[in-house]
Structures are given as structure tokens and as C-alpha cells.
Short mmCIF file of C-alpha atoms in Angstrom, two decimals:
data_model
loop_
_atom_site.label_atom_id
_atom_site.label_comp_id
_atom_site.label_asym_id
_atom_site.label_seq_id
_atom_site.Cartn_x
_atom_site.Cartn_y
_atom_site.Cartn_z
CA MET A 1 91.78 103.32 -132.35
CA PHE A 2 89.22 105.28 -130.30
CA LEU A 3 88.24 102.94 -127.46
CA THR A 4 84.42 102.79 -126.67
CA GLU A 5 82.74 100.81 -123.92
CA LYS A 6 79.10 99.56 -124.02
CA LYS A 7 76.58 101.80 -122.26
CA ASP A 8 74.39 100.56 -119.63
CA ILE A 9 71.39 99.24 -121.52
CA LEU A 10 68.90 100.76 -119.06
CA GLU A 11 70.05 104.32 -120.06
CA ILE A 12 69.57 103.56 -123.75
CA ASP A 13 66.18 102.25 -123.02
CA GLU A 14 65.32 105.32 -120.97
CA SER A 15 66.71 107.52 -123.98
CA LEU A 16 64.31 105.81 -126.33
CA LYS A 17 61.21 105.43 -124.15
CA LYS A 18 59.26 108.18 -126.36
CA TYR A 19 60.22 106.57 -129.69
CA LYS A 20 58.69 103.36 -131.23
CA LYS A 21 60.45 103.13 -134.65
CA ILE A 22 64.15 102.61 -133.99
CA GLY A 23 67.12 102.27 -136.37
CA ILE A 24 70.51 100.92 -135.25
CA ILE A 25 73.80 101.97 -136.94
CA GLY A 26 77.24 100.33 -135.95
CA CYS A 27 80.72 101.34 -136.63
CA ALA A 28 82.79 98.91 -138.57
CA SER A 29 86.02 100.51 -137.50
CA CYS A 30 87.15 101.37 -133.94
CA ALA A 31 83.79 100.22 -132.23
CA SER A 32 84.01 96.96 -134.22
CA VAL A 33 87.60 96.11 -132.75
CA CYS A 34 86.71 96.99 -129.30
CA LEU A 35 83.46 94.89 -129.60
CA THR A 36 81.03 97.65 -128.93
CA GLY A 37 79.70 98.53 -132.36
CA GLY A 38 80.43 95.61 -134.75
CA SER A 39 78.00 93.45 -136.71
CA LYS A 40 77.42 91.18 -133.72
CA GLU A 41 76.80 94.04 -131.32
CA VAL A 42 74.40 95.64 -133.84
CA ALA A 43 72.46 92.32 -134.02
CA ASP A 44 72.44 92.11 -130.18
CA MET A 45 70.99 95.53 -130.07
CA GLU A 46 68.40 94.63 -132.54
CA ARG A 47 67.33 91.67 -130.62
CA HIS A 48 67.12 93.78 -127.38
CA MET A 49 65.02 96.46 -129.03
CA THR A 50 62.61 93.84 -130.40
CA ALA A 51 62.35 92.17 -127.01
CA ILE A 52 61.43 95.48 -125.35
CA GLY A 53 58.67 96.09 -127.97
CA LYS A 54 60.28 98.61 -130.46
CA ASP A 55 59.94 98.26 -134.17
CA VAL A 56 63.53 98.04 -135.64
CA THR A 57 63.22 99.87 -138.90
CA PHE A 58 66.72 99.06 -140.13
CA THR A 59 70.29 98.03 -139.11
CA ILE A 60 73.54 98.97 -140.88
CA SER A 61 77.18 98.87 -140.12
CA ILE A 62 79.13 101.97 -141.60
CA ASP A 63 82.95 101.67 -142.17
CA GLU A 64 83.81 104.93 -140.67
CA PRO A 65 80.56 106.80 -139.35
CA CYS A 66 82.86 109.77 -138.29
CA ASP A 67 83.86 110.41 -142.00
CA LYS A 68 81.22 112.38 -143.47
CA ARG A 69 82.18 111.20 -146.95
CA VAL A 70 81.93 107.58 -146.19
CA LEU A 71 78.65 108.16 -144.09
CA LYS A 72 77.27 109.90 -147.29
CA GLU A 73 77.83 107.00 -149.41
CA ASP A 74 76.88 104.39 -147.03
CA ILE A 75 73.74 105.88 -145.64
CA ARG A 76 72.13 105.71 -148.99
CA PHE A 77 71.32 101.98 -148.46
CA VAL A 78 68.93 102.87 -145.59
CA GLU A 79 67.63 106.23 -147.00
CA ASP A 80 64.00 105.20 -147.22
CA GLU A 81 64.03 103.32 -143.84
CA ILE A 82 65.54 106.33 -142.20
CA LYS A 83 62.41 108.53 -143.34
CA ASN A 84 60.19 106.02 -141.37
CA THR A 85 62.44 106.09 -138.21
CA GLU A 86 62.02 108.14 -135.12
CA ALA A 87 65.25 107.55 -133.38
CA VAL A 88 68.76 105.88 -134.17
CA VAL A 89 70.93 104.12 -131.76
CA VAL A 90 74.53 104.61 -132.76
CA LEU A 91 77.25 102.13 -131.64
CA SER A 92 80.34 104.39 -132.28
CA CYS A 93 82.22 106.91 -130.43
CA GLY A 94 80.74 110.35 -129.69
CA THR A 95 82.10 111.67 -132.94
CA GLY A 96 80.18 109.14 -134.93
CA VAL A 97 77.07 109.85 -132.88
CA GLN A 98 77.10 113.55 -133.56
CA THR A 99 78.07 113.33 -137.25
CA ILE A 100 75.19 110.82 -137.88
CA GLY A 101 72.74 112.97 -135.96
CA GLU A 102 73.81 116.12 -137.90
CA PHE A 103 73.57 114.27 -141.14
CA ILE A 104 70.33 112.44 -140.83
CA GLY A 105 68.53 115.18 -138.80
CA LYS A 106 66.97 112.68 -136.44
CA LYS A 107 67.25 111.97 -132.64
CA VAL A 108 70.37 109.74 -132.15
CA VAL A 109 71.07 107.83 -128.93
CA ALA A 110 74.57 106.98 -128.02
CA GLY A 111 75.13 103.12 -127.17
CA THR A 112 78.55 103.42 -125.92
CA ASP A 113 80.75 105.52 -123.70
CA SER A 114 83.83 107.18 -125.51
CA LYS A 115 87.19 106.50 -123.52
CA PHE A 116 90.33 107.42 -125.08
CA ILE A 117 92.77 106.78 -128.12
CA ALA A 118 93.93 103.53 -127.31
CA ARG A 119 96.70 101.06 -128.02
CA THR A 120 95.34 97.47 -128.19
CA GLU A 121 97.26 94.94 -126.38
CA HIS A 122 94.49 92.36 -126.80
CA ILE A 123 90.77 92.39 -126.96
CA GLY A 124 89.89 93.83 -123.70
CA LYS A 125 93.23 95.27 -122.85
CA TYR A 126 93.89 98.80 -123.81
CA ASP A 127 96.19 101.48 -122.95
CA ALA A 128 96.07 105.17 -123.52
CA LEU A 129 99.24 106.52 -124.74
CA CYS A 130 98.29 109.82 -126.59
CA GLY A 131 96.02 112.43 -125.55
CA GLY A 132 96.00 114.50 -128.81
CA CYS A 133 97.31 117.51 -127.14
CA ASP A 134 98.31 119.26 -130.45
CA GLU A 135 101.79 119.94 -129.25
CA CYS A 136 103.61 116.69 -129.54
CA ARG A 137 106.84 116.60 -127.39
CA LEU A 138 107.77 112.99 -127.99
CA ASN A 139 110.89 114.06 -129.96
CA PHE A 140 112.29 115.42 -126.78
CA THR A 141 111.11 112.78 -124.14
CA GLY A 142 112.58 109.59 -125.52
CA GLY A 143 109.27 108.66 -127.26
CA VAL A 144 106.99 108.56 -124.19
CA CYS A 145 104.30 111.03 -123.75
CA THR A 146 104.55 112.51 -120.19
CA ILE A 147 101.30 114.44 -120.72
CA THR A 148 99.09 111.22 -121.14
CA LEU A 149 101.15 108.79 -118.89
CA CYS A 150 101.63 111.15 -116.10
CA PRO A 151 98.27 111.38 -114.16
CA LYS A 152 99.12 115.02 -113.50
CA GLY A 153 100.31 115.69 -117.05
CA LEU A 154 103.47 117.29 -116.15
CA LEU A 155 106.04 118.47 -118.55
CA ASN A 156 109.21 119.16 -116.82
CA GLY A 157 110.12 116.24 -114.50
CA PRO A 158 108.47 113.99 -111.76
CA CYS A 159 106.10 115.14 -109.07
CA GLU A 160 107.28 115.18 -105.56
CA GLY A 161 104.93 112.05 -104.79
CA HIS A 162 106.86 109.21 -106.57
CA ASN A 163 109.03 106.77 -104.62
CA GLY A 164 111.85 106.64 -106.87
CA ILE A 165 110.54 104.03 -109.12
CA ASN A 166 106.91 104.12 -109.34
CA CYS A 167 104.09 106.68 -109.83
CA GLU A 168 102.22 108.23 -106.95
CA VAL A 169 98.95 107.48 -108.33
CA TYR A 170 99.39 104.23 -110.25
CA GLU A 171 101.46 102.67 -107.71
CA ASP A 172 102.18 99.56 -109.81
CA LYS A 173 103.51 101.51 -112.79
CA GLU A 174 106.75 103.12 -113.29
CA CYS A 175 106.85 106.94 -113.26
CA VAL A 176 106.98 108.16 -116.85
CA PHE A 177 109.86 110.58 -116.08
CA ILE A 178 112.00 107.90 -114.89
CA LYS A 179 111.33 105.91 -118.07
CA SER A 180 111.85 109.13 -120.23
CA TYR A 181 115.17 109.69 -118.41
CA GLU A 182 116.26 106.07 -119.16
CA LEU A 183 115.21 106.20 -122.70
CA LEU A 184 117.07 109.48 -123.38
CA LEU A 185 120.19 107.93 -121.99
CA LYS A 186 119.80 104.84 -124.10
CA TYR A 187 119.49 107.05 -127.23
CA SER A 188 122.31 109.32 -125.96
CA GLU A 189 119.95 112.21 -126.29
CA GLU A 190 121.74 114.10 -123.25
CA GLU A 191 120.84 117.49 -124.99
CA ASN A 192 117.13 116.60 -124.22
CA LEU A 193 117.62 115.97 -120.54
CA ASN A 194 118.08 119.52 -119.65
CA LYS A 195 115.08 120.89 -121.95
CA ILE A 196 112.67 123.10 -120.25
CA PHE A 197 109.31 123.14 -121.60
CA ASN A 198 107.12 126.11 -121.73
CA PRO A 199 103.67 125.91 -120.23
CA ARG A 200 101.04 124.36 -122.58
CA ASP A 201 99.22 126.52 -125.04
CA TYR A 202 95.49 125.62 -124.30
CA GLY A 203 94.49 128.34 -126.77
CA LYS A 204 95.28 125.98 -129.52
CA LEU A 205 92.98 123.27 -128.05
CA ALA A 206 90.02 125.73 -127.99
CA VAL A 207 90.06 125.78 -131.72
CA LYS A 208 89.45 121.83 -132.49
CA SER A 209 87.86 122.47 -135.79
CA SER A 210 90.98 123.95 -137.39
CA LYS A 211 91.85 123.32 -140.76
CA ILE A 212 94.97 121.33 -141.23
CA MET B 1 118.88 123.76 -87.12
CA TYR B 2 116.10 125.93 -88.42
CA ILE B 3 112.80 124.11 -87.90
CA ILE B 4 109.71 125.46 -89.60
CA PRO B 5 106.15 124.07 -88.97
CA GLN B 6 104.01 123.81 -91.84
CA ILE B 7 100.18 123.58 -91.46
CA GLU B 8 97.09 123.37 -93.72
CA THR B 9 94.58 126.09 -93.14
CA PRO B 10 91.61 125.14 -90.80
CA VAL B 11 88.52 123.29 -92.11
CA SER B 12 85.94 123.44 -89.47
CA GLU B 13 87.55 125.52 -86.79
CA ASN B 14 86.96 129.28 -86.42
CA TYR B 15 89.94 130.86 -88.11
CA LEU B 16 90.36 133.57 -85.37
CA VAL B 17 90.79 130.83 -82.70
CA PHE B 18 93.09 129.05 -85.22
CA GLU B 19 95.18 132.18 -85.52
CA GLU B 20 95.35 132.64 -81.75
CA ASN B 21 96.62 129.00 -81.50
CA LEU B 22 99.15 129.68 -84.22
CA ILE B 23 100.51 132.62 -82.48
CA ASN B 24 101.09 130.52 -79.20
CA LEU B 25 102.64 127.78 -81.26
CA LEU B 26 105.11 130.19 -82.69
CA GLU B 27 105.89 131.75 -79.55
CA THR B 28 106.62 128.27 -78.02
CA ILE B 29 108.74 127.40 -80.76
CA GLU B 30 110.79 130.68 -80.42
CA LYS B 31 111.19 129.99 -76.62
CA SER B 32 112.23 126.24 -77.40
CA GLY B 33 115.15 127.55 -79.50
CA LEU B 34 113.97 125.31 -82.26
CA ASN B 35 114.14 127.93 -85.02
CA VAL B 36 117.61 129.29 -84.34
CA ASN B 37 119.18 129.99 -87.55
CA ASP B 38 122.76 129.16 -86.45
CA LYS B 39 123.95 128.10 -89.85
CA ASN B 40 122.77 131.06 -91.79
CA PRO B 41 122.30 133.94 -89.44
CA GLU B 42 122.24 136.44 -92.14
CA LYS B 43 119.11 134.86 -93.73
CA HIS B 44 115.71 135.17 -92.71
CA PHE B 45 113.70 132.22 -93.23
CA PRO B 46 109.87 131.98 -92.64
CA ASP B 47 108.67 131.00 -89.14
CA LEU B 48 105.64 129.34 -90.46
CA ILE B 49 104.17 127.95 -93.63
CA LEU B 50 100.46 128.22 -94.32
CA GLU B 51 99.41 125.46 -96.67
CA GLN B 52 96.44 126.00 -98.93
CA ASN B 53 94.41 122.81 -99.33
CA PHE B 54 90.50 122.88 -98.97
CA GLY B 55 90.41 124.82 -95.90
CA VAL B 56 90.04 128.65 -95.17
CA ASN B 57 91.61 130.86 -97.83
CA GLY B 58 95.30 130.91 -96.89
CA LEU B 59 95.56 134.51 -98.11
CA VAL B 60 92.98 135.71 -95.56
CA LEU B 61 94.83 134.22 -92.86
CA CYS B 62 98.27 135.47 -93.99
CA SER B 63 96.74 138.97 -94.10
CA ASP B 64 95.17 138.54 -90.72
CA LEU B 65 98.17 137.27 -89.15
CA ILE B 66 100.05 140.42 -90.23
CA LYS B 67 97.21 142.62 -89.14
CA ARG B 68 97.42 141.00 -85.75
CA GLY B 69 100.75 142.55 -85.32
CA CYS B 70 102.51 139.27 -85.98
CA GLY B 71 104.94 141.12 -88.00
CA GLY B 72 107.87 139.49 -85.97
CA PHE B 73 106.86 136.22 -87.45
CA LYS B 74 107.56 135.53 -91.05
CA THR B 75 104.69 133.60 -92.89
CA ALA B 76 105.01 131.53 -96.14
CA TYR B 77 102.26 130.76 -98.26
CA ALA B 78 102.20 127.16 -99.95
CA PHE B 79 99.93 125.92 -102.67
CA SER B 80 99.81 123.44 -105.31
CA MET B 81 99.61 123.33 -109.10
CA ARG B 82 96.73 120.83 -108.64
CA ASP B 83 94.26 123.58 -107.55
CA LYS B 84 94.92 126.70 -109.45
CA ASN B 85 95.61 127.78 -113.11
CA ARG B 86 97.79 130.59 -114.22
CA ILE B 87 95.00 133.08 -113.78
CA SER B 88 94.06 132.20 -110.31
CA ILE B 89 97.74 132.07 -109.38
CA LEU B 90 98.41 135.56 -110.79
CA SER B 91 95.50 136.76 -108.72
CA ASP B 92 97.09 135.22 -105.54
CA LEU B 93 100.49 136.71 -106.23
CA ILE B 94 98.97 140.18 -106.70
CA THR B 95 97.20 139.77 -103.24
CA LEU B 96 100.30 138.25 -101.58
CA LYS B 97 102.42 141.27 -102.88
CA GLN B 98 99.68 143.75 -101.52
CA ILE B 99 99.72 142.04 -98.07
CA GLY B 100 103.33 141.88 -97.94
CA ILE B 101 104.06 138.08 -98.13
CA LYS B 102 107.30 137.49 -99.92
CA ASP B 103 107.88 133.72 -99.29
CA ILE B 104 105.95 131.15 -101.58
CA ILE B 105 106.22 127.32 -101.67
CA VAL B 106 104.77 125.44 -104.62
CA SER B 107 104.30 121.69 -105.20
CA GLU B 108 102.65 119.80 -108.03
CA GLY B 109 100.35 118.67 -105.23
CA LEU B 110 98.79 115.29 -104.33
CA HIS B 111 96.55 113.92 -107.08
CA PRO B 112 92.81 114.18 -106.22
CA SER B 113 92.54 110.36 -106.33
CA LYS B 114 94.53 110.26 -103.34
CA THR B 115 92.59 112.65 -101.39
CA GLU B 116 88.82 112.56 -100.25
CA PHE B 117 87.86 114.47 -103.39
CA LYS B 118 88.41 111.42 -105.71
CA THR B 119 86.24 112.68 -108.45
CA ALA B 120 87.45 116.15 -108.64
CA LYS B 121 89.15 117.35 -111.72
CA PRO B 122 92.80 118.48 -111.11
CA VAL B 123 93.92 121.60 -112.72
CA TYR B 124 97.64 121.06 -113.62
CA ASP B 125 97.42 123.94 -115.92
CA ILE B 126 101.24 124.60 -115.57
CA ASP B 127 103.73 122.62 -113.58
CA VAL B 128 106.12 124.09 -111.10
CA LEU B 129 108.88 124.54 -113.75
CA GLY B 130 106.45 126.45 -116.05
CA PHE B 131 105.29 128.52 -113.16
CA GLY B 132 108.66 129.56 -112.14
CA LEU B 133 109.53 130.26 -115.54
CA THR B 134 106.71 132.59 -115.84
CA LEU B 135 107.02 134.08 -112.39
CA LYS B 136 110.67 134.98 -112.73
CA SER B 137 111.01 136.06 -116.39
CA ARG B 138 107.50 137.19 -117.49
CA LEU B 139 105.81 138.10 -114.08
CA MET B 140 102.97 135.70 -115.13
CA SER B 141 102.07 137.50 -118.39
CA ASP B 142 100.92 135.06 -121.25
CA PHE B 143 103.18 133.52 -123.78
CA SER B 144 100.92 134.76 -126.42
CA ASP B 145 101.23 138.14 -128.22
CA SER B 146 98.35 140.58 -128.50
CA ASN B 147 96.76 138.55 -131.28
CA GLY B 148 96.81 135.45 -129.21
CA ASN B 149 99.58 133.67 -131.14
CA ASN B 150 102.61 132.25 -129.40
CA ASP B 151 105.77 131.48 -131.00
CA GLY B 152 104.94 127.89 -131.61
CA ASP B 153 107.96 126.58 -129.67
CA VAL B 154 107.15 124.15 -126.94
CA THR B 155 110.71 124.33 -125.59
CA CYS B 156 111.88 127.32 -123.75
CA ASN B 157 115.02 128.66 -125.54
CA ASN B 158 115.36 131.92 -123.86
CA ILE B 159 115.83 132.21 -120.15
CA ASP B 160 117.57 135.58 -120.31
CA ASN B 161 114.92 137.40 -118.53
CA ILE B 162 115.37 134.98 -115.59
CA GLY B 163 115.71 137.05 -112.38
CA LYS B 164 114.24 140.01 -113.93
CA PHE B 165 111.28 139.88 -111.47
CA ASP B 166 112.26 139.08 -108.07
CA PHE B 167 109.24 139.89 -105.97
CA PHE B 168 108.92 136.42 -104.27
CA ASN B 169 111.30 134.04 -102.66
CA PHE B 170 110.40 130.98 -104.77
CA GLY B 171 110.37 127.69 -102.91
CA VAL B 172 109.65 124.48 -104.64
CA VAL B 173 109.01 121.00 -103.31
CA SER B 174 110.87 118.28 -105.05
CA GLY B 175 111.41 114.48 -104.82
CA MET B 176 115.01 113.22 -104.23
CA THR B 177 114.95 109.63 -105.04
CA SER B 178 115.81 109.27 -108.71
CA PHE B 179 118.07 110.96 -111.44
CA ALA B 180 114.85 112.53 -112.97
CA ASP B 181 114.74 114.35 -109.66
CA VAL B 182 118.37 115.48 -110.04
CA LEU B 183 117.57 116.98 -113.48
CA LYS B 184 114.39 118.61 -112.23
CA VAL B 185 116.06 120.29 -109.54
CA LYS B 186 118.96 121.52 -111.87
CA LYS B 187 116.20 122.94 -114.15
CA LEU B 188 114.55 124.60 -110.96
CA ILE B 189 117.72 126.13 -110.13
CA LYS B 190 118.24 127.40 -113.90
CA ILE B 191 115.08 128.98 -113.78
CA GLY B 192 115.66 130.99 -110.69
CA ALA B 193 114.12 128.97 -107.70
CA ASP B 194 115.31 130.26 -104.38
CA ARG B 195 114.51 127.28 -102.12
CA ILE B 196 114.27 123.52 -102.84
CA ILE B 197 112.28 121.44 -100.33
CA LEU B 198 113.15 117.84 -100.65
CA ASN B 199 110.10 115.72 -100.00
CA LEU B 200 110.63 113.11 -97.24
CA ALA B 201 107.00 113.00 -96.42
CA ASN B 202 106.02 110.00 -98.45
CA ARG B 203 108.74 107.96 -96.86
CA THR B 204 107.93 105.57 -93.90
CA ASP B 205 111.58 104.70 -93.05
CA TYR B 206 113.60 107.49 -91.55
CA SER B 207 116.57 105.13 -90.73
CA ALA B 208 120.09 106.48 -90.97
CA GLU B 209 120.72 104.62 -93.96
CA ASN B 210 117.78 105.98 -95.75
CA LEU B 211 118.51 109.76 -94.88
CA GLU B 212 122.26 109.28 -96.07
CA LYS B 213 121.63 107.95 -99.52
CA PRO B 214 124.40 109.14 -101.98
CA LEU B 215 121.85 110.32 -104.37
CA MET B 216 120.18 112.61 -101.78
CA ILE B 217 123.71 113.98 -100.54
CA ASP B 218 124.47 114.76 -103.98
CA ILE B 219 121.28 116.63 -104.70
CA ILE B 220 121.56 118.57 -101.47
CA ASN B 221 125.35 119.45 -102.19
CA ASN B 222 124.38 120.50 -105.77
CA ILE B 223 121.63 122.81 -104.42
CA LYS B 224 124.22 124.30 -101.90
CA SER B 225 126.87 124.82 -104.58
CA GLU B 226 124.53 126.92 -106.60
CA LYS B 227 124.10 128.93 -103.34
CA LYS B 228 120.34 128.10 -103.01
CA GLU B 229 118.57 127.15 -99.90
CA VAL B 230 117.65 123.38 -99.16
CA PHE B 231 115.11 122.21 -96.62
CA LEU B 232 113.87 118.71 -95.87
CA TYR B 233 110.21 118.15 -95.60
CA VAL B 234 108.65 115.54 -93.27
CA LYS B 235 105.29 114.86 -91.53
CA GLU B 236 105.44 114.73 -87.87
CA LEU B 237 103.43 111.53 -87.75
CA SER B 238 105.80 109.82 -90.24
CA ILE B 239 108.91 110.51 -88.21
CA GLY B 240 108.31 107.47 -85.80
CA TYR B 241 110.59 108.69 -83.08
CA SER B 242 111.15 111.94 -81.35
CA LEU B 243 111.82 115.31 -83.28
CA GLU B 244 115.22 115.60 -81.53
CA ASP B 245 116.26 112.23 -82.61
CA PHE B 246 115.33 112.84 -86.16
CA LEU B 247 117.17 116.33 -86.00
CA LYS B 248 120.23 114.62 -84.81
CA LYS B 249 119.97 111.95 -87.55
CA VAL B 250 120.13 114.94 -90.34
CA GLU B 251 122.17 117.49 -88.64
CA ASN B 252 125.28 116.45 -90.61
CA LEU B 253 123.41 117.04 -93.91
CA ASN B 254 124.29 120.09 -95.60
CA ILE B 255 120.68 121.60 -95.07
CA ASP B 256 119.64 124.87 -94.06
CA GLY B 257 116.56 123.33 -92.03
CA VAL B 258 113.74 121.17 -91.77
CA ILE B 259 110.11 121.67 -92.51
CA VAL B 260 107.54 119.84 -90.30
CA LYS B 261 104.11 119.35 -91.38
CA ILE B 262 101.83 119.33 -88.36
CA ILE B 263 98.26 118.30 -88.29
CA ASP B 264 97.12 120.19 -85.12
CA GLU B 265 98.28 123.60 -84.04
CA LYS B 266 97.37 122.78 -80.45
CA ALA B 267 98.97 119.19 -80.21
CA ASN B 268 102.06 118.52 -82.13
CA VAL B 269 105.86 117.76 -81.82
CA PHE B 270 106.77 121.39 -81.09
CA ILE B 271 104.13 121.78 -78.17
CA HIS B 272 105.40 118.28 -76.96
CA LYS B 273 108.94 119.12 -76.87
CA ALA B 274 108.08 122.32 -74.94
CA LEU B 275 106.17 120.47 -72.31
CA LYS B 276 109.01 118.08 -71.82
#
């Protein structure tokens, strides 16, 4: 799931000050799970827009607004209303906001801040475990990502700042390299203990729209 | 015991005044006999380590110290992976080579969230292992071919070229409190690190029992068995007692020396000792 947080409502209001006729689109996938763009949040936003004197032309929740195929299907239900709309508040991650903006060709306003790919512990408790770095090393690290879980994103061992157990930055958390070491021993993967990783290839990250 | 002062380049002080004070400091240390290399008389360790943090550019200071005729004193340049990407590091290395500095010390570096620049984006383009690998085997050249493609392998399977490029004495700061540190030190030696500097700076307790932990002694002996140099790194303010007492506590360890981080070049443990 991609984690989002609600934006400060004053920023949304400021972005919409030139516009009167407002549409609201929610995301029934990730943003719905993290309570930033589900049907309840869409209804809340509709009430707020009405309260500040806007005309809400339509509201809709789209299953996956980041998927153009799904968006194309679902947006047909409000096709006519969009024509009569000046700006759309999108309650989804940044990918959804941009996909919708490009598709409908209208002003879009992000209603959330995009955070990270998250594991859900429970509603309100999320952890970042994967940074989508394009060069997954989990098969060599005992299954923990040192790039994401180490605040310095190191590849080849702990920094000089840990205290033997905990991270220099997140002092209440175990250093991921110590965890990795323990897991490699547990799985008897001694051959991976001495692996040296090449520096990361950031050239790959520069081409994010690559075909897979 | 060989003692080396390490100091960050100045922030507000005029760098020419700073250099004058540094020269006085080095002369004081020399007179006090603290940097006598009695264990390894054949080796010429640095007399001073200039650390690049957010102060005056350390390369300028290194160059200037040499120009001032301080050739008798050997300066090492310390920087961290936090602040420089591989392009910037290459630029520094070219400069260091031209001005005649051979000793470099690298660390991953204190995370910005632990500094006064809490909102700064840290670089960490490469880690110290990746830096050493490219320094010692590729002279910092890129891993990609002329078309921008690399071999796609995230692990390094070929270290045949290690030692091919030996322009610098490559020192690395490492932890020494976990088995993960033991592994990292082994890898550092494998990729050609010349010096390992074991970090004691984040400790507050320098009691004898803390300084003679089996793991620490194992790491030190492993480094020495590979014929590499090993130093301890401490902050003068963390020692808690006199420098002499600290040196007595570590004199039985199989180390080449101690690097002492000082805050002020005019008032520090070295000057204090000389005054006594």
C-alpha cells in the first residue's frame, strides 16, 4: 500500500480560491485503507467545500485512480459533471493526482501528502520496508532491506555510529545490519555474510517510466 | 604510542589564524613527545587530521599548510560519505593528489538529523566499502560501460584489480561493538583499506572493562594479523579523565595509535599536557 496523510485543509482551500465549481475524487484502494481518500473522507471533503461556499459538482471514488484503464472506465460516470467543473480535489497519492490531472485536463488539487510504500500494522501504524530501489538485495541480506531500514541507506555494513545494538538515528530501533547478520546466521547463509555490494546504479532510477 | 589530533576546519575563525594556531599545536605535540612512533618507527603516520564538516574547505587548508612550509608535518584529510557523491569525491581526490596529500580517512558520517542541519538531505551516494572498491580497483571510474549500462550485478564478484591504484593511504572509521562490525572490517581489508580507525567516540564509558572487551580485542588482532594499521578514535571531551590515564589504559592493546578529536586548536588536551 502507498501511505498518504491528509493535507492541511488551509492549503487545499488556498489552492482552490480561484475556483467555484469543485469536483472531488477519492481513491478506493490505498488512500481508502489509510483513511485519507475513502468514501467517508470524500463525504467530509464535500461538506467542507460546501461550508466554504463552493459548488460541489460531483463526488466519486475510483478503485485505482493510478491505473489509467480503471480510471477511464470509472470516470465515465461523471463525464458530464466534469465538463461543468473548474477544479478537482483528488484524495489519493501523487500518482493518482497526476494521472487524473492528465486524463481530465482540468486543474487538480492534491488533498493528501504522499509518504511511502507501507506495511500496515493497524490503522494509524505503518512502516516503510521497501523503497522501490530497482535493485533488490533481499536475497543476500536475510530478507531485510538495509537501504530502506538504515537511515543512511548503506549496503555493506553498519556505520560507525551504532552502539552495538541500536541505530545511531533511531535510537530505539535495532541496527538493520545487526538484524541482517542474525538472520543470515539463522538461515545458515554464511556465504552471504561476506558479500560486497557494488555501489548503487542510480542511472536505473533516472528512467522511471521504463517498460517491464 | 602515536597520538594524532583531529580537528574540523574552522567555521567563524579566519583560516590563516587557524593555520598559525595549528602549527603551534603541532610543534607543542612534537616537543611533548606524544607522537613518538615507537611501535612502528618505519612508518610515517599523519601528524594532523583535518576533518571536513561544514567549515572552511579542507582542501584549501591542506594546500595552504603545505605552502606555508609545514612539509615536515604530514596532514590527512577526513571526509564523510554524508556530504559528497562519487563525482564530488573524485574531484577532491584529484585535488588531493595534486597538492600532495596521500592520507585520507573516510567515515559514513553523522546523520544530518543528529546535527544542526536537521532538514538537510544526506548524500550517501556510496558507502565506505563502495568508495574503497572504486578507489582501489577502478580509480573512481563509473561502473557502467560507454553506453551507460552496467553488468547488472549488484554484488561485486571481481576484486582482482584491488591494489591496482594505490595513490592514497585509505583509512576508514568503523564501529567495533558487534559481529556486523567484525564482518565490515574484514570486507574493508579485502578491498584494500590501509588503516582501520575504530570509533570509540560515541561511548561515554572508557573504563578498563569497556576498553578490553573480547570483541574489540579480536577486531584489533584481526586487523593487525592482516598487517594493516589500526587506531582508536576518541573525542577529548568524552575521555573524562586525563589523556595520560587514557593512554595508559589502552597501551596494552595492539594498536598503532590514538586519534583524538579536539574542538579548539588553542585549548585542548595537548596544550593542557604541555602546560603541565
